[in-house]
Short mmCIF file of C-alpha atoms in Angstrom, two decimals:
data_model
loop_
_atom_site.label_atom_id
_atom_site.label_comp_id
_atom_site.label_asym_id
_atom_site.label_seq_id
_atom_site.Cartn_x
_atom_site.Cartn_y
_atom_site.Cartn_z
CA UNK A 144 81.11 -26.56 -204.12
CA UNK A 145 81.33 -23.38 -206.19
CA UNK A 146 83.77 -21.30 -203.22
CA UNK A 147 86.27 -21.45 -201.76
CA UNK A 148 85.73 -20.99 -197.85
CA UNK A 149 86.53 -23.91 -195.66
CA UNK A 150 83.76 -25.61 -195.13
CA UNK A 151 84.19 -28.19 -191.68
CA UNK A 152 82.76 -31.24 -192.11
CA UNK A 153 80.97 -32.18 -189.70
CA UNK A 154 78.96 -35.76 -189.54
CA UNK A 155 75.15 -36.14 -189.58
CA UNK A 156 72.65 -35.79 -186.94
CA UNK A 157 70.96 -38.82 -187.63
CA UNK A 158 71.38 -42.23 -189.16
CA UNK A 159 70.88 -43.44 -192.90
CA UNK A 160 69.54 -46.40 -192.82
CA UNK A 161 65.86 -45.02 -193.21
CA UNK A 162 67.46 -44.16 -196.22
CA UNK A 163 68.71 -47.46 -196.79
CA UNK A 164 65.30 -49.33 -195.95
CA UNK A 165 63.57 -47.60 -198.61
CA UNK A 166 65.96 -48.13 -201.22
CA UNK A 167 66.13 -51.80 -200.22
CA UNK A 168 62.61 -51.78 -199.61
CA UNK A 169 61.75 -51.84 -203.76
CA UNK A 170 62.86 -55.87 -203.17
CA UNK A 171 60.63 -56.50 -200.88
CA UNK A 172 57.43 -57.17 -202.75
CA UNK A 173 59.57 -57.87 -205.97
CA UNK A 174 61.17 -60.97 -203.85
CA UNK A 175 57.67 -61.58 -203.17
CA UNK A 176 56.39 -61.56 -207.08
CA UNK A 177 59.12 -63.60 -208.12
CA UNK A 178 58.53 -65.83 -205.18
CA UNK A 179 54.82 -66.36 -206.88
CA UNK A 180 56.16 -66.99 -210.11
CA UNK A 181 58.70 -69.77 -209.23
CA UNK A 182 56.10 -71.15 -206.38
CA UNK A 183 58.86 -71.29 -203.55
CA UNK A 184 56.49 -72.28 -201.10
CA UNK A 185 54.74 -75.18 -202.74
CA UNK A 186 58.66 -76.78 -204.12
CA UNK A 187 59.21 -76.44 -200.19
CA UNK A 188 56.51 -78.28 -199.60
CA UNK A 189 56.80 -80.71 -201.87
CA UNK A 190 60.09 -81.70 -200.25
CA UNK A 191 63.06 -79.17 -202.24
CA UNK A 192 63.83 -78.04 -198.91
CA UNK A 193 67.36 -76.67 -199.39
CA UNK A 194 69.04 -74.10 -201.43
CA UNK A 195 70.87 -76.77 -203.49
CA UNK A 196 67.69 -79.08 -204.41
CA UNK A 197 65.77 -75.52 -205.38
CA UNK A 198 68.27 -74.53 -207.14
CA UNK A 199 68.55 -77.73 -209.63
CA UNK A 200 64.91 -78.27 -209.91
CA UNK A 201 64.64 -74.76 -211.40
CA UNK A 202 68.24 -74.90 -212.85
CA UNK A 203 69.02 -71.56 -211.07
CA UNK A 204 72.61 -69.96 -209.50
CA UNK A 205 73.18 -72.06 -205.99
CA UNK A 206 74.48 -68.99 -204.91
CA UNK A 207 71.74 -66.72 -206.30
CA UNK A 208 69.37 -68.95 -204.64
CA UNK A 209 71.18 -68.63 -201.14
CA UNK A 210 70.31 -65.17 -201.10
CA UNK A 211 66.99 -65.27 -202.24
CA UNK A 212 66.17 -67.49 -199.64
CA UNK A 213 68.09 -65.37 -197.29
CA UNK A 214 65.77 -62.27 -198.14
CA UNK A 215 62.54 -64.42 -197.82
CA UNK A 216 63.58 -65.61 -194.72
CA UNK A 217 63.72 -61.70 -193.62
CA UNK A 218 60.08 -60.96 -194.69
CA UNK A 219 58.96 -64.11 -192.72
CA UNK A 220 58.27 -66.08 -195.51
CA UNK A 221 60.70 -69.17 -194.96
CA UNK A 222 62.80 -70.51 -191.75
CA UNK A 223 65.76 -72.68 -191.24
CA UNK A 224 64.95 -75.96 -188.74
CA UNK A 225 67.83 -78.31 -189.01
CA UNK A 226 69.24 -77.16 -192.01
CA UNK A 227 66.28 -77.94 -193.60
CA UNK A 228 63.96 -74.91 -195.20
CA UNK A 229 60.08 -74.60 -193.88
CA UNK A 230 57.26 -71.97 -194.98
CA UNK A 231 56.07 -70.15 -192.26
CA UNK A 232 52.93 -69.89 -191.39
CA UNK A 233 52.58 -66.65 -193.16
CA UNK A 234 53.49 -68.12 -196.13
CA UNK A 235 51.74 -71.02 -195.57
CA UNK A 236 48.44 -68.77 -195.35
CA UNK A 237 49.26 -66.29 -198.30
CA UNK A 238 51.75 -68.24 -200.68
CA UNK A 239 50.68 -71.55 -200.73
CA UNK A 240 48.25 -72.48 -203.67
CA UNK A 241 46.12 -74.41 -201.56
CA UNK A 242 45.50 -71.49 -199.11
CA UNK A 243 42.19 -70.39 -199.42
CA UNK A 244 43.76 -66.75 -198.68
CA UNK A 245 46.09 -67.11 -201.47
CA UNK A 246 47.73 -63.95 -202.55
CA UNK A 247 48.83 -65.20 -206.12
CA UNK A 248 46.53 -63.14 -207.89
CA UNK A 249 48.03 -59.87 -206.48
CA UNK A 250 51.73 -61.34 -206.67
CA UNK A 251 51.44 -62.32 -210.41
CA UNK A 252 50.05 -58.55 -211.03
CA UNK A 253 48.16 -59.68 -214.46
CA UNK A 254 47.57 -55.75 -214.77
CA UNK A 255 50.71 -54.80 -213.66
CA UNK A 256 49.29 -52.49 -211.08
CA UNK A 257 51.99 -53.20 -208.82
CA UNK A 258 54.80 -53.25 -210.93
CA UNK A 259 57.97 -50.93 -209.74
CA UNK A 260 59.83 -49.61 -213.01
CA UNK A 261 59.20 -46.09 -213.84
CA UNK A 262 57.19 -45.42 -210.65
CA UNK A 263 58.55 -42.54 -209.96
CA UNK A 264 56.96 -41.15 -213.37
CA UNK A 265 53.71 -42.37 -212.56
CA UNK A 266 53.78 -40.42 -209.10
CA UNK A 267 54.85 -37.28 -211.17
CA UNK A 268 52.44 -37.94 -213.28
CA UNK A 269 49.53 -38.54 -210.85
CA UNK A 270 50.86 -34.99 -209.20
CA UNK A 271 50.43 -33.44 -212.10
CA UNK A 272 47.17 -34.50 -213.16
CA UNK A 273 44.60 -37.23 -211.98
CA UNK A 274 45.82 -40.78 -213.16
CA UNK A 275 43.67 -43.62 -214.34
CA UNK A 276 44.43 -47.09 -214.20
CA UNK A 277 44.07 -48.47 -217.56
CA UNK A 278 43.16 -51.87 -218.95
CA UNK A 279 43.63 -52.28 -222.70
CA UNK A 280 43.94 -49.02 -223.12
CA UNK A 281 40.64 -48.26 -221.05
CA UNK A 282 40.49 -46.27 -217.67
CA UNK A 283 38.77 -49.51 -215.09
CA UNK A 284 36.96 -46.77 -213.23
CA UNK A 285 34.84 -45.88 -216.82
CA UNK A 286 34.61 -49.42 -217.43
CA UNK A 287 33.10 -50.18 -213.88
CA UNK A 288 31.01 -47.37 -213.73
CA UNK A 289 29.85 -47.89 -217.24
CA UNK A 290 28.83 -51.30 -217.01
CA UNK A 291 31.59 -52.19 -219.73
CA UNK A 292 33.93 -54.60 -218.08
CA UNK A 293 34.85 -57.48 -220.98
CA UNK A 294 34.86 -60.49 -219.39
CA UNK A 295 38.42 -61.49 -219.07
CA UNK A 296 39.03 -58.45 -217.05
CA UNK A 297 36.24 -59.34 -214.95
CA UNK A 298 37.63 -62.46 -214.44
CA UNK A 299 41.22 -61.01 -213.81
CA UNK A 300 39.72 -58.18 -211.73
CA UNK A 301 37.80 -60.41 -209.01
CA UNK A 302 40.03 -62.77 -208.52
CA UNK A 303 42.87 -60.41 -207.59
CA UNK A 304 40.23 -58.44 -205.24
CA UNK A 305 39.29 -62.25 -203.64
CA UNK A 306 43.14 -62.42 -202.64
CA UNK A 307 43.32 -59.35 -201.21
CA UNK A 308 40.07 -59.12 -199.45
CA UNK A 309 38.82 -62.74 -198.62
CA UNK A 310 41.37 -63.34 -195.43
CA UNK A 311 39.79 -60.11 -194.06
CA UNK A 312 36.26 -60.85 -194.64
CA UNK A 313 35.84 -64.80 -192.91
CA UNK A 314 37.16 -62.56 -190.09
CA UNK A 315 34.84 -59.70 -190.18
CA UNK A 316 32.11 -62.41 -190.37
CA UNK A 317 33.57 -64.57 -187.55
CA UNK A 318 33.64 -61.75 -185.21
CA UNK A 319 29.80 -61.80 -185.82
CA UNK A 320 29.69 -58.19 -187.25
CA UNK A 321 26.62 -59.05 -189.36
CA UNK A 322 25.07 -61.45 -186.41
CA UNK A 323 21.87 -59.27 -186.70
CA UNK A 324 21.31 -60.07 -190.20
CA UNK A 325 19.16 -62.51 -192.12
CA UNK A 326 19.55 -61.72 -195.50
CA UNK A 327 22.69 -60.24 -196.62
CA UNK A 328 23.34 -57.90 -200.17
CA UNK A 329 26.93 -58.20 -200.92
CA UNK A 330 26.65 -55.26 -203.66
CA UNK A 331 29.52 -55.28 -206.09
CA UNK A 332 30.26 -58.46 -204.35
CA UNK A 333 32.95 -59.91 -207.17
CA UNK A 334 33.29 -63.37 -205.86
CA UNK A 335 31.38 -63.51 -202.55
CA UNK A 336 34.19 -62.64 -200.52
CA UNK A 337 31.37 -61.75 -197.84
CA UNK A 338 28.34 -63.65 -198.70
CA UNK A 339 30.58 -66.82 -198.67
CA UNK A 340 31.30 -66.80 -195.15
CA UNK A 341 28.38 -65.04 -194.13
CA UNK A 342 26.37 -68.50 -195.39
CA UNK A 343 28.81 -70.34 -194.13
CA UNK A 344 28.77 -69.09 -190.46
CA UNK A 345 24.84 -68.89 -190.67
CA UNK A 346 23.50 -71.84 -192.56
CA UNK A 347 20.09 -71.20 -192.17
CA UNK A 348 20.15 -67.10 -193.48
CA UNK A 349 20.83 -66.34 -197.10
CA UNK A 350 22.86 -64.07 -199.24
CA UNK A 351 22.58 -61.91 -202.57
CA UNK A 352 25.89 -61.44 -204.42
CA UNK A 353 25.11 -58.43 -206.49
CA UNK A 354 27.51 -57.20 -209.16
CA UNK A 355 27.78 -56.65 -213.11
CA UNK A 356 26.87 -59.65 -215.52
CA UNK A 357 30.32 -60.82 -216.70
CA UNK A 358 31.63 -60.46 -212.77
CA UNK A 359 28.75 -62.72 -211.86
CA UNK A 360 29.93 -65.64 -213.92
CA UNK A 361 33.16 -65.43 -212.38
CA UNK A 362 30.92 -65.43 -208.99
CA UNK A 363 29.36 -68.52 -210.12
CA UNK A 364 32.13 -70.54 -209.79
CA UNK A 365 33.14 -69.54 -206.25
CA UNK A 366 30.07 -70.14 -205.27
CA UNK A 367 29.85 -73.64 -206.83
CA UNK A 368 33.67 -74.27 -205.38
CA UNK A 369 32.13 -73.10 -201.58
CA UNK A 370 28.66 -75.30 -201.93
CA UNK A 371 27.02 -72.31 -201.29
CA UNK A 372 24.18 -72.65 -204.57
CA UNK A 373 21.85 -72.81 -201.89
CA UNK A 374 21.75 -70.16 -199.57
CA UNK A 375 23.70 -67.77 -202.38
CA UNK A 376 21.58 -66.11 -204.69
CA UNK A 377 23.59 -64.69 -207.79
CA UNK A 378 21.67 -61.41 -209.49
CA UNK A 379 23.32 -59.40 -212.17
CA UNK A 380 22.71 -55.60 -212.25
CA UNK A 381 24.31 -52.25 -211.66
CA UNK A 382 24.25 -50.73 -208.31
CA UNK A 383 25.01 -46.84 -209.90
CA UNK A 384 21.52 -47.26 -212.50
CA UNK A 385 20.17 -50.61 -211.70
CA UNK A 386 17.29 -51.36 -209.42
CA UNK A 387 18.33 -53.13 -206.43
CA UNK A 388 17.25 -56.87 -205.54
CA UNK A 389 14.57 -56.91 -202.42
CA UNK A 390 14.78 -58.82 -199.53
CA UNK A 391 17.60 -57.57 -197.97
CA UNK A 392 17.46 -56.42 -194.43
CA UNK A 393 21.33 -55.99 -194.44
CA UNK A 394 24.03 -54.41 -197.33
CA UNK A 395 27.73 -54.92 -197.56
CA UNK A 396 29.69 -52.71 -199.78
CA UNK A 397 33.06 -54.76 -199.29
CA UNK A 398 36.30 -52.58 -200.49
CA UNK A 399 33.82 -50.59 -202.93
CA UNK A 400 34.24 -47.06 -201.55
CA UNK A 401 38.23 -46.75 -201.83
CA UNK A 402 37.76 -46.98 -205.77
CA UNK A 403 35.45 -43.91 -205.64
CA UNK A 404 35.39 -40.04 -204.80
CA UNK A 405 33.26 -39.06 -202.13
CA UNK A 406 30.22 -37.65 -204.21
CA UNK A 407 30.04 -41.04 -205.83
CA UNK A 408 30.13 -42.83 -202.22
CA UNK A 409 27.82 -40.65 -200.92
CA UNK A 410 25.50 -41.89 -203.98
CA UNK A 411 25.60 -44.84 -202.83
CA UNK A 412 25.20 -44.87 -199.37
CA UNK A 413 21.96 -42.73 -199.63
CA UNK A 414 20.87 -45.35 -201.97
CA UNK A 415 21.63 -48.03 -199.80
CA UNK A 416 19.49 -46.12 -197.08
CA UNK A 417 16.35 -45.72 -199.38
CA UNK A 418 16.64 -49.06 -200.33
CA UNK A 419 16.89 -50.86 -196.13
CA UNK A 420 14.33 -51.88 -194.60
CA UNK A 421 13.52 -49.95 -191.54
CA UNK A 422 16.20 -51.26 -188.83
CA UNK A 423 18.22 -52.53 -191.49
CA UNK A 424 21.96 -52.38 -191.49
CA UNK A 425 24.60 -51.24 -194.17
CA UNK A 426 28.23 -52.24 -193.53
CA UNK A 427 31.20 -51.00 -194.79
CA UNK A 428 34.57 -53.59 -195.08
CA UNK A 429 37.70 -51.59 -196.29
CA UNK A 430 41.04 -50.24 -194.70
CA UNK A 431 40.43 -47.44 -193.29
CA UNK A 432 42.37 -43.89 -193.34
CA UNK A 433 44.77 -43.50 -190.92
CA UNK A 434 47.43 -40.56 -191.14
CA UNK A 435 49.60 -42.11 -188.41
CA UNK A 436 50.77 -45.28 -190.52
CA UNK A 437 52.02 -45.64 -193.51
CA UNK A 438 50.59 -48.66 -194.87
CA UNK A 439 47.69 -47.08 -194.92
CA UNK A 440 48.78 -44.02 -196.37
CA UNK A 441 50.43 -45.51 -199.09
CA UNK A 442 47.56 -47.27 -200.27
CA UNK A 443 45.56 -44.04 -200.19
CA UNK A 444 48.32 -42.35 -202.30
CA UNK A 445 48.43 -45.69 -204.37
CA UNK A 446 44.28 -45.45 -204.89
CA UNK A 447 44.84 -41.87 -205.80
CA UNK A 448 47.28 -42.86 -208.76
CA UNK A 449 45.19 -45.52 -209.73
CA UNK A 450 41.54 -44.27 -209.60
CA UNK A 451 41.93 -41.03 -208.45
CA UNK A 452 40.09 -42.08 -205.44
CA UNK A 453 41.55 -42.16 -202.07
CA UNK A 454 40.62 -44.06 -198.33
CA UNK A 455 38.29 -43.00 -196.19
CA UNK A 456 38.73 -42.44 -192.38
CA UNK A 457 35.95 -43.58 -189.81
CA UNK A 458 35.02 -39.76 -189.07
CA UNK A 459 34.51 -39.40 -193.14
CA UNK A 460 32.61 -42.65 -192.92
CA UNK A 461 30.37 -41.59 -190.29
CA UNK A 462 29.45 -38.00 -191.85
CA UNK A 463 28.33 -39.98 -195.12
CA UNK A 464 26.35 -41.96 -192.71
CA UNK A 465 24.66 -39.55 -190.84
CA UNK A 466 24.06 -37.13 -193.49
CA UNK A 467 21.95 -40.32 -195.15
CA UNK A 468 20.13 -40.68 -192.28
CA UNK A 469 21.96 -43.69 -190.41
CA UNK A 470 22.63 -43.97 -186.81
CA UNK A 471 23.61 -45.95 -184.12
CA UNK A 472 27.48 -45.97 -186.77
CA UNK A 473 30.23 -48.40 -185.32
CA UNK A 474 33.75 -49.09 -186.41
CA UNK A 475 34.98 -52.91 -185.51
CA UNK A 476 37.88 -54.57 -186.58
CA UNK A 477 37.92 -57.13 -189.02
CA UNK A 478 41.40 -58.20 -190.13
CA UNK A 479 45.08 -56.06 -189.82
CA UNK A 480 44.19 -52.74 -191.61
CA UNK A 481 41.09 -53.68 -192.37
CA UNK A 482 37.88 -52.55 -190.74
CA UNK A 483 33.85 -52.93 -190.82
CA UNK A 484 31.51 -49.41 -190.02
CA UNK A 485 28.46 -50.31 -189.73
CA UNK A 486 24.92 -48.08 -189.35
CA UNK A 487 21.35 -48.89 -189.08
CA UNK A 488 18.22 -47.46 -190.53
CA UNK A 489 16.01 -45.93 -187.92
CA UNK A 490 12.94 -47.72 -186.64
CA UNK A 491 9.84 -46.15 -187.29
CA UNK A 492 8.28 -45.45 -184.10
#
């Protein structure tokens, strides 16, 4: 202090430890990352099932190790029974290779889109003019919207979106959101995350995964992996220039919209609605806006940064719709933050 009146001091009104928890909160998904790296879950399940035997088998501090294992048991990743470490079933859904909701793609961060260290600069930065996430020195949105995706970042991109979105699709599916549908477009589908539990729930129907050529390869081989070669039809093409495959009575644009500003979404929804069939359906799978959370929120701020893009709330979703010409617009959930608005094409009378 610069004078020299006598100032009393008087404590605070409220706690720090919100303080705290978001200092201490940069760990959390860094604990997480390196949790991915060194495959925590699967030594656990291979039988390493204390501190010491981790430890040795990946010649790391005993100590160190202690309170890793201390801090994954916090996030609800790991649990004590006997003195004996077990994965949760959290982790046993979203850490464990042989999940099919495995989360490794996101954890490993292959474009370092999550990575902490010298956030702050990139939020500045985003502030100060609209950032764009970059892939060898490429913005991703130009590449996507281009058509110019190379195929190893194809291949990098999908499989990170199939861990993030693939938990929350077999559940929008198994809640029988697209029950009214017989032939489903999952445009800019990456790997099927919705056509392969749409085929699997409904045998008998069929599914188009739609997306750009080198993302379609990739597709291939989840569709081959899911013995879906059957009822999946793969078609390469662009949904922004491209012609549209026929025979769809229904349209999923699955975590699509977040990437894009709303001129571009509106694009596509009004091409979506010229392209349905009278009484056909377009869905809409994504995490949806919601100024009261913060999850939510961050991820908005964190598309914003990335794409300069943002989430959409279900009143923004339904004034796309309607101004297409959709009705009957509902909002259902499919899986934690994530949601499914759907809208159908009006009948001709």
């Amino acid at each position: 202090m610069s004078n020299n009146k006598t100032h009393k001091i008087t404590p605070p009104t409220v706690a720090d430890s919100p303080m705290w928890d978001r200092l201490m909160g940069n760990y959390n998904f860094a604990c997480l990352m390196v949790s991915a790296q060194l495959d925590i879950t699967g030594l656990i399940e291979q039988g390493y099932d204390t501190c010491k035997s981790l430890s040795q088998k990946l010649q790391l501090s005993d100590k160190g190790m202690r309170f890793f294992l201390l801090v994954l048991s916090h996030l609800g990743h790991i649990c004590y029974d006997n003195h004996r470490l077990k994965n949760t079933e959290l982790s046993q859904s979203y850490l464990s290779k042989d999940s099919l909701y495995y989360w490794g793609e996101v954890l490993l961060d292959p474009f370092h889109i999550y990575n902490v260290n010298h956030l702050d600069k990139k939020i500045l930065t985003s502030l100060e003019r609209e950032y764009e996430l970059e892939c060898k020195g490429r913005s991703v949105t130009d590449m996507w919207q281009n058509n110019d995706m190379d195929s190893e970042s194809a291949a990098a991109f999908t499989h990170l979106m199939h861990s993030q979105g693939f938990a929350s699709a077999v559940t929008a599916v198994s809640n029988g959101i697209f029950a009214e549908v017989q032939c489903l477009m999952d445009a800019g589908g990456g790997s099927g995350a919705i056509a392969l539990p749409f085929c699997d729930s409904y045998p008998k129907r069929k599914a188009v995964l739609f997306d750009l050529t080198p993302v379609c390869a990739v597709a291939s081989e989840y569709v081959q992996n899911f013995g879906k070669k059957e009822q999946v039809r793969i078609v390469p093409g662009d949904f922004f220039t491209g012609s549209w495959p026929e025979g769809c009575d229904g349209i999923c644009l699955s975590n699509i919209l977040h990437d894009w500003r709303p001129e571009t979404c509106q694009f596509l929804i009004d091409k979506a609605f010229a392209f349905l069939p009278n009484g056909g359906h377009l869905f809409i799978h994504d995490m949806l806006l919601d100024e009261t959370r913060l999850t939510p929120s961050l991820f908005c701020f964190h598309l914003f940064m990335n794409h300069g893009s943002q989430l959409y709330s279900t009143d923004e979703l339904n004034e796309m719709l309607e101004k297409a010409g959709f009705e009957d617009t509902q909002c259902r959930r499919a899986l934690g933050y994530f949601f499914v608005v759907s809208a159908r094409k009006p009948q001709v009378s």
